[in-house]
């Protein structure tokens, strides 16, 4: 039996979505996708310039992601790293999937996230946009919430996700 599960590793910039998502995909033998790769050049330029995206800016990006989730849930499943900041975005994704998405929320303090963003080089998502993301974030009340701490490695987080997935706590 083929597993068509789609995992969405979500959180604000600096939470480790991409790193954890890549490790999870590798561990589960699923394709990995980063929602950042779906942004238009205009959106990337806007963020690089320090301007937060609006819902209008995100509309086509969200539509492309939802279509991809629909496809992945029909084929081999996937792991997607995506901010998924608002509940309405997550509901759009849930409606696109053929069965429940496995949600993983990487939840860190503003201090920890700021520290991580200061250390990150070469990414268009800067520390300046963190406050905007945190004010926009509507934390999910479902799925797996993983509090971030400096002593937790990405591998530790993946181990927690796999354990929770086995116990079916992510939907």
PDB file of C-alpha atoms in Angstrom:
ATOM      1  CA  UNK A   1       0.000   0.000   0.000  1.00  0.00           C
ATOM      2  CA  UNK A   2       1.341   3.407  -1.007  1.00  0.00           C
ATOM      3  CA  UNK A   3       1.493   6.135   1.626  1.00  0.00           C
ATOM      4  CA  UNK A   4       0.266   9.423   0.151  1.00  0.00           C
ATOM      5  CA  UNK A   5       0.688  11.374   3.374  1.00  0.00           C
ATOM      6  CA  UNK A   6       1.552  15.046   3.081  1.00  0.00           C
ATOM      7  CA  UNK A   7       3.415  16.513   6.049  1.00  0.00           C
ATOM      8  CA  UNK A   8       3.529  20.283   6.433  1.00  0.00           C
ATOM      9  CA  UNK A   9       6.329  21.517   8.681  1.00  0.00           C
ATOM     10  CA  UNK A  10       5.247  25.047   9.556  1.00  0.00           C
ATOM     11  CA  UNK A  11       6.356  28.050  11.560  1.00  0.00           C
ATOM     12  CA  UNK A  12       7.764  31.527  11.153  1.00  0.00           C
ATOM     13  CA  UNK A  13      11.091  32.328   9.562  1.00  0.00           C
ATOM     14  CA  UNK A  14      14.004  30.947  11.528  1.00  0.00           C
ATOM     15  CA  UNK A  15      12.062  28.081  13.094  1.00  0.00           C
ATOM     16  CA  UNK A  16      13.978  25.466  11.109  1.00  0.00           C
ATOM     17  CA  UNK A  17      11.194  24.363   8.758  1.00  0.00           C
ATOM     18  CA  UNK A  18      13.495  23.643   5.837  1.00  0.00           C
ATOM     19  CA  UNK A  19      16.154  21.784   7.812  1.00  0.00           C
ATOM     20  CA  UNK A  20      13.635  19.715   9.771  1.00  0.00           C
ATOM     21  CA  UNK A  21      11.513  19.154   6.659  1.00  0.00           C
ATOM     22  CA  UNK A  22      14.472  17.904   4.622  1.00  0.00           C
ATOM     23  CA  UNK A  23      15.542  15.528   7.394  1.00  0.00           C
ATOM     24  CA  UNK A  24      11.969  14.273   7.857  1.00  0.00           C
ATOM     25  CA  UNK A  25      11.563  13.666   4.118  1.00  0.00           C
ATOM     26  CA  UNK A  26      14.843  11.767   4.029  1.00  0.00           C
ATOM     27  CA  UNK A  27      13.858   9.683   7.055  1.00  0.00           C
ATOM     28  CA  UNK A  28      10.415   8.846   5.616  1.00  0.00           C
ATOM     29  CA  UNK A  29      11.573   8.392   2.018  1.00  0.00           C
ATOM     30  CA  UNK A  30       9.305  11.180   0.762  1.00  0.00           C
ATOM     31  CA  UNK A  31      10.000  14.022  -1.661  1.00  0.00           C
ATOM     32  CA  UNK A  32      10.771  17.378  -0.008  1.00  0.00           C
ATOM     33  CA  UNK A  33       9.465  20.755  -1.166  1.00  0.00           C
ATOM     34  CA  UNK A  34      10.085  24.228   0.204  1.00  0.00           C
ATOM     35  CA  UNK A  35       7.238  26.724  -0.135  1.00  0.00           C
ATOM     36  CA  UNK A  36       9.836  29.467  -0.612  1.00  0.00           C
ATOM     37  CA  UNK A  37      10.575  27.951  -4.027  1.00  0.00           C
ATOM     38  CA  UNK A  38       6.986  28.676  -5.113  1.00  0.00           C
ATOM     39  CA  UNK A  39       7.166  32.458  -4.521  1.00  0.00           C
ATOM     40  CA  UNK A  40       7.124  34.779  -7.505  1.00  0.00           C
ATOM     41  CA  UNK A  41      10.118  36.975  -8.241  1.00  0.00           C
ATOM     42  CA  UNK A  42       8.000  39.982  -7.232  1.00  0.00           C
ATOM     43  CA  UNK A  43       7.225  38.477  -3.819  1.00  0.00           C
ATOM     44  CA  UNK A  44      10.873  37.626  -3.220  1.00  0.00           C
ATOM     45  CA  UNK A  45      11.925  41.156  -4.188  1.00  0.00           C
ATOM     46  CA  UNK A  46       9.333  42.610  -1.848  1.00  0.00           C
ATOM     47  CA  UNK A  47      10.521  40.473   1.081  1.00  0.00           C
ATOM     48  CA  UNK A  48      14.184  41.086   0.266  1.00  0.00           C
ATOM     49  CA  UNK A  49      13.358  44.792   0.499  1.00  0.00           C
ATOM     50  CA  UNK A  50      11.950  44.285   3.998  1.00  0.00           C
ATOM     51  CA  UNK A  51       8.272  44.619   3.071  1.00  0.00           C
ATOM     52  CA  UNK A  52       5.887  41.986   4.474  1.00  0.00           C
ATOM     53  CA  UNK A  53       3.611  40.193   2.024  1.00  0.00           C
ATOM     54  CA  UNK A  54      -0.122  40.833   2.038  1.00  0.00           C
ATOM     55  CA  UNK A  55      -2.844  38.234   1.502  1.00  0.00           C
ATOM     56  CA  UNK A  56      -3.130  39.523  -2.089  1.00  0.00           C
ATOM     57  CA  UNK A  57       0.607  38.945  -2.573  1.00  0.00           C
ATOM     58  CA  UNK A  58       0.239  35.412  -1.232  1.00  0.00           C
ATOM     59  CA  UNK A  59      -2.891  34.452  -3.211  1.00  0.00           C
ATOM     60  CA  UNK A  60      -1.226  32.869  -6.274  1.00  0.00           C
ATOM     61  CA  UNK A  61       1.484  31.303  -4.095  1.00  0.00           C
ATOM     62  CA  UNK A  62      -1.163  29.673  -1.891  1.00  0.00           C
ATOM     63  CA  UNK A  63      -3.096  28.465  -4.951  1.00  0.00           C
ATOM     64  CA  UNK A  64       0.066  26.861  -6.387  1.00  0.00           C
ATOM     65  CA  UNK A  65       0.837  25.205  -3.056  1.00  0.00           C
ATOM     66  CA  UNK A  66      -2.725  23.892  -2.704  1.00  0.00           C
ATOM     67  CA  UNK A  67      -2.598  22.437  -6.228  1.00  0.00           C
ATOM     68  CA  UNK A  68       0.724  20.788  -5.411  1.00  0.00           C
ATOM     69  CA  UNK A  69      -0.646  19.350  -2.162  1.00  0.00           C
ATOM     70  CA  UNK A  70      -3.559  17.904  -4.127  1.00  0.00           C
ATOM     71  CA  UNK A  71      -1.122  16.275  -6.546  1.00  0.00           C
ATOM     72  CA  UNK A  72       1.210  14.972  -3.804  1.00  0.00           C
ATOM     73  CA  UNK A  73      -1.694  13.493  -1.855  1.00  0.00           C
ATOM     74  CA  UNK A  74      -2.729  11.604  -5.006  1.00  0.00           C
ATOM     75  CA  UNK A  75       0.768  10.317  -5.738  1.00  0.00           C
ATOM     76  CA  UNK A  76       3.672   9.579  -3.411  1.00  0.00           C
ATOM     77  CA  UNK A  77       3.025  12.019  -0.554  1.00  0.00           C
ATOM     78  CA  UNK A  78       5.554  14.698   0.395  1.00  0.00           C
ATOM     79  CA  UNK A  79       7.014  16.906   3.073  1.00  0.00           C
ATOM     80  CA  UNK A  80       6.436  20.639   2.611  1.00  0.00           C
ATOM     81  CA  UNK A  81       8.209  23.355   4.598  1.00  0.00           C
ATOM     82  CA  UNK A  82       5.815  26.302   4.693  1.00  0.00           C
ATOM     83  CA  UNK A  83       5.113  29.182   7.058  1.00  0.00           C
ATOM     84  CA  UNK A  84       1.322  28.540   6.824  1.00  0.00           C
ATOM     85  CA  UNK A  85       0.836  31.520   9.137  1.00  0.00           C
ATOM     86  CA  UNK A  86      -2.947  31.886   9.015  1.00  0.00           C
ATOM     87  CA  UNK A  87      -5.707  29.374   9.636  1.00  0.00           C
ATOM     88  CA  UNK A  88      -7.367  30.258   6.316  1.00  0.00           C
ATOM     89  CA  UNK A  89      -4.160  29.265   4.490  1.00  0.00           C
ATOM     90  CA  UNK A  90      -4.052  25.936   6.319  1.00  0.00           C
ATOM     91  CA  UNK A  91      -7.733  25.323   5.573  1.00  0.00           C
ATOM     92  CA  UNK A  92      -7.072  25.929   1.865  1.00  0.00           C
ATOM     93  CA  UNK A  93      -4.367  23.257   2.034  1.00  0.00           C
ATOM     94  CA  UNK A  94      -6.592  20.872   4.014  1.00  0.00           C
ATOM     95  CA  UNK A  95      -9.356  21.247   1.424  1.00  0.00           C
ATOM     96  CA  UNK A  96      -6.914  20.459  -1.392  1.00  0.00           C
ATOM     97  CA  UNK A  97      -5.597  17.236   0.171  1.00  0.00           C
ATOM     98  CA  UNK A  98      -7.330  13.916  -0.404  1.00  0.00           C
ATOM     99  CA  UNK A  99      -6.802  12.890   3.244  1.00  0.00           C
ATOM    100  CA  UNK A 100      -5.684  14.717   6.407  1.00  0.00           C
ATOM    101  CA  UNK A 101      -2.446  16.649   6.256  1.00  0.00           C
ATOM    102  CA  UNK A 102       0.017  15.861   9.008  1.00  0.00           C
ATOM    103  CA  UNK A 103       0.738  19.275  10.579  1.00  0.00           C
ATOM    104  CA  UNK A 104       3.942  19.989  12.507  1.00  0.00           C
ATOM    105  CA  UNK A 105       4.261  23.439  14.105  1.00  0.00           C
ATOM    106  CA  UNK A 106       7.794  24.493  15.060  1.00  0.00           C
ATOM    107  CA  UNK A 107       7.188  27.052  17.785  1.00  0.00           C
ATOM    108  CA  UNK A 108      10.050  29.199  19.030  1.00  0.00           C
ATOM    109  CA  UNK A 109      10.469  32.308  21.134  1.00  0.00           C
ATOM    110  CA  UNK A 110      11.089  35.621  19.401  1.00  0.00           C
ATOM    111  CA  UNK A 111      14.521  35.745  21.056  1.00  0.00           C
ATOM    112  CA  UNK A 112      15.576  32.328  19.723  1.00  0.00           C
ATOM    113  CA  UNK A 113      14.172  33.018  16.251  1.00  0.00           C
ATOM    114  CA  UNK A 114      15.923  36.414  16.090  1.00  0.00           C
ATOM    115  CA  UNK A 115      19.204  34.814  17.062  1.00  0.00           C
ATOM    116  CA  UNK A 116      18.833  32.208  14.331  1.00  0.00           C
ATOM    117  CA  UNK A 117      17.958  34.809  11.698  1.00  0.00           C
ATOM    118  CA  UNK A 118      20.962  36.955  12.642  1.00  0.00           C
ATOM    119  CA  UNK A 119      23.184  33.924  12.024  1.00  0.00           C
ATOM    120  CA  UNK A 120      21.576  33.069   8.669  1.00  0.00           C
ATOM    121  CA  UNK A 121      23.266  34.395   5.547  1.00  0.00           C
ATOM    122  CA  UNK A 122      22.053  34.720   1.976  1.00  0.00           C
ATOM    123  CA  UNK A 123      18.308  34.254   2.485  1.00  0.00           C
ATOM    124  CA  UNK A 124      15.792  36.898   1.437  1.00  0.00           C
ATOM    125  CA  UNK A 125      13.733  36.444   4.611  1.00  0.00           C
ATOM    126  CA  UNK A 126      15.429  38.775   7.041  1.00  0.00           C
ATOM    127  CA  UNK A 127      15.205  39.373  10.752  1.00  0.00           C
ATOM    128  CA  UNK A 128      13.329  42.603   9.984  1.00  0.00           C
ATOM    129  CA  UNK A 129      10.305  40.599   8.793  1.00  0.00           C
ATOM    130  CA  UNK A 130      10.131  38.371  11.898  1.00  0.00           C
ATOM    131  CA  UNK A 131       7.930  40.773  13.880  1.00  0.00           C
ATOM    132  CA  UNK A 132       5.450  40.885  10.996  1.00  0.00           C
ATOM    133  CA  UNK A 133       5.330  37.088  10.789  1.00  0.00           C
ATOM    134  CA  UNK A 134       4.874  36.711  14.540  1.00  0.00           C
ATOM    135  CA  UNK A 135       2.002  39.225  14.545  1.00  0.00           C
ATOM    136  CA  UNK A 136       0.374  37.437  11.588  1.00  0.00           C
ATOM    137  CA  UNK A 137       0.824  33.923  13.018  1.00  0.00           C
ATOM    138  CA  UNK A 138      -2.357  32.154  14.082  1.00  0.00           C
ATOM    139  CA  UNK A 139      -0.983  29.069  15.870  1.00  0.00           C
ATOM    140  CA  UNK A 140      -2.879  25.901  14.970  1.00  0.00           C
ATOM    141  CA  UNK A 141      -4.873  24.117  17.650  1.00  0.00           C
ATOM    142  CA  UNK A 142      -4.273  20.747  15.967  1.00  0.00           C
ATOM    143  CA  UNK A 143      -1.311  18.729  14.781  1.00  0.00           C
ATOM    144  CA  UNK A 144       1.971  18.442  16.609  1.00  0.00           C
ATOM    145  CA  UNK A 145       3.393  21.533  18.324  1.00  0.00           C
ATOM    146  CA  UNK A 146       7.127  21.258  18.953  1.00  0.00           C
ATOM    147  CA  UNK A 147       8.543  23.943  21.244  1.00  0.00           C
ATOM    148  CA  UNK A 148      12.001  24.923  20.038  1.00  0.00           C
ATOM    149  CA  UNK A 149      14.947  25.120  22.388  1.00  0.00           C
ATOM    150  CA  UNK A 150      18.653  25.711  21.727  1.00  0.00           C
ATOM    151  CA  UNK A 151      19.520  22.240  23.029  1.00  0.00           C
ATOM    152  CA  UNK A 152      17.161  20.467  20.594  1.00  0.00           C
ATOM    153  CA  UNK A 153      18.783  19.471  17.309  1.00  0.00           C
ATOM    154  CA  UNK A 154      16.866  19.082  14.047  1.00  0.00           C
ATOM    155  CA  UNK A 155      17.377  15.311  14.425  1.00  0.00           C
ATOM    156  CA  UNK A 156      15.743  15.465  17.886  1.00  0.00           C
ATOM    157  CA  UNK A 157      12.740  17.218  16.352  1.00  0.00           C
ATOM    158  CA  UNK A 158      12.478  14.670  13.534  1.00  0.00           C
ATOM    159  CA  UNK A 159      12.552  11.858  16.112  1.00  0.00           C
ATOM    160  CA  UNK A 160       9.637  13.540  17.911  1.00  0.00           C
ATOM    161  CA  UNK A 161       7.694  13.897  14.654  1.00  0.00           C
ATOM    162  CA  UNK A 162       8.224  10.251  13.690  1.00  0.00           C
ATOM    163  CA  UNK A 163       7.183   9.101  17.174  1.00  0.00           C
ATOM    164  CA  UNK A 164       4.044  11.258  17.065  1.00  0.00           C
ATOM    165  CA  UNK A 165       3.265  10.117  13.526  1.00  0.00           C
ATOM    166  CA  UNK A 166       3.434   6.507  14.666  1.00  0.00           C
ATOM    167  CA  UNK A 167       0.992   7.405  17.429  1.00  0.00           C
ATOM    168  CA  UNK A 168      -1.176   9.317  14.882  1.00  0.00           C
ATOM    169  CA  UNK A 169      -1.114  12.619  16.767  1.00  0.00           C
ATOM    170  CA  UNK A 170      -0.451  14.927  13.830  1.00  0.00           C
ATOM    171  CA  UNK A 171      -3.762  15.323  12.002  1.00  0.00           C
TER     172      UNK A 171
END
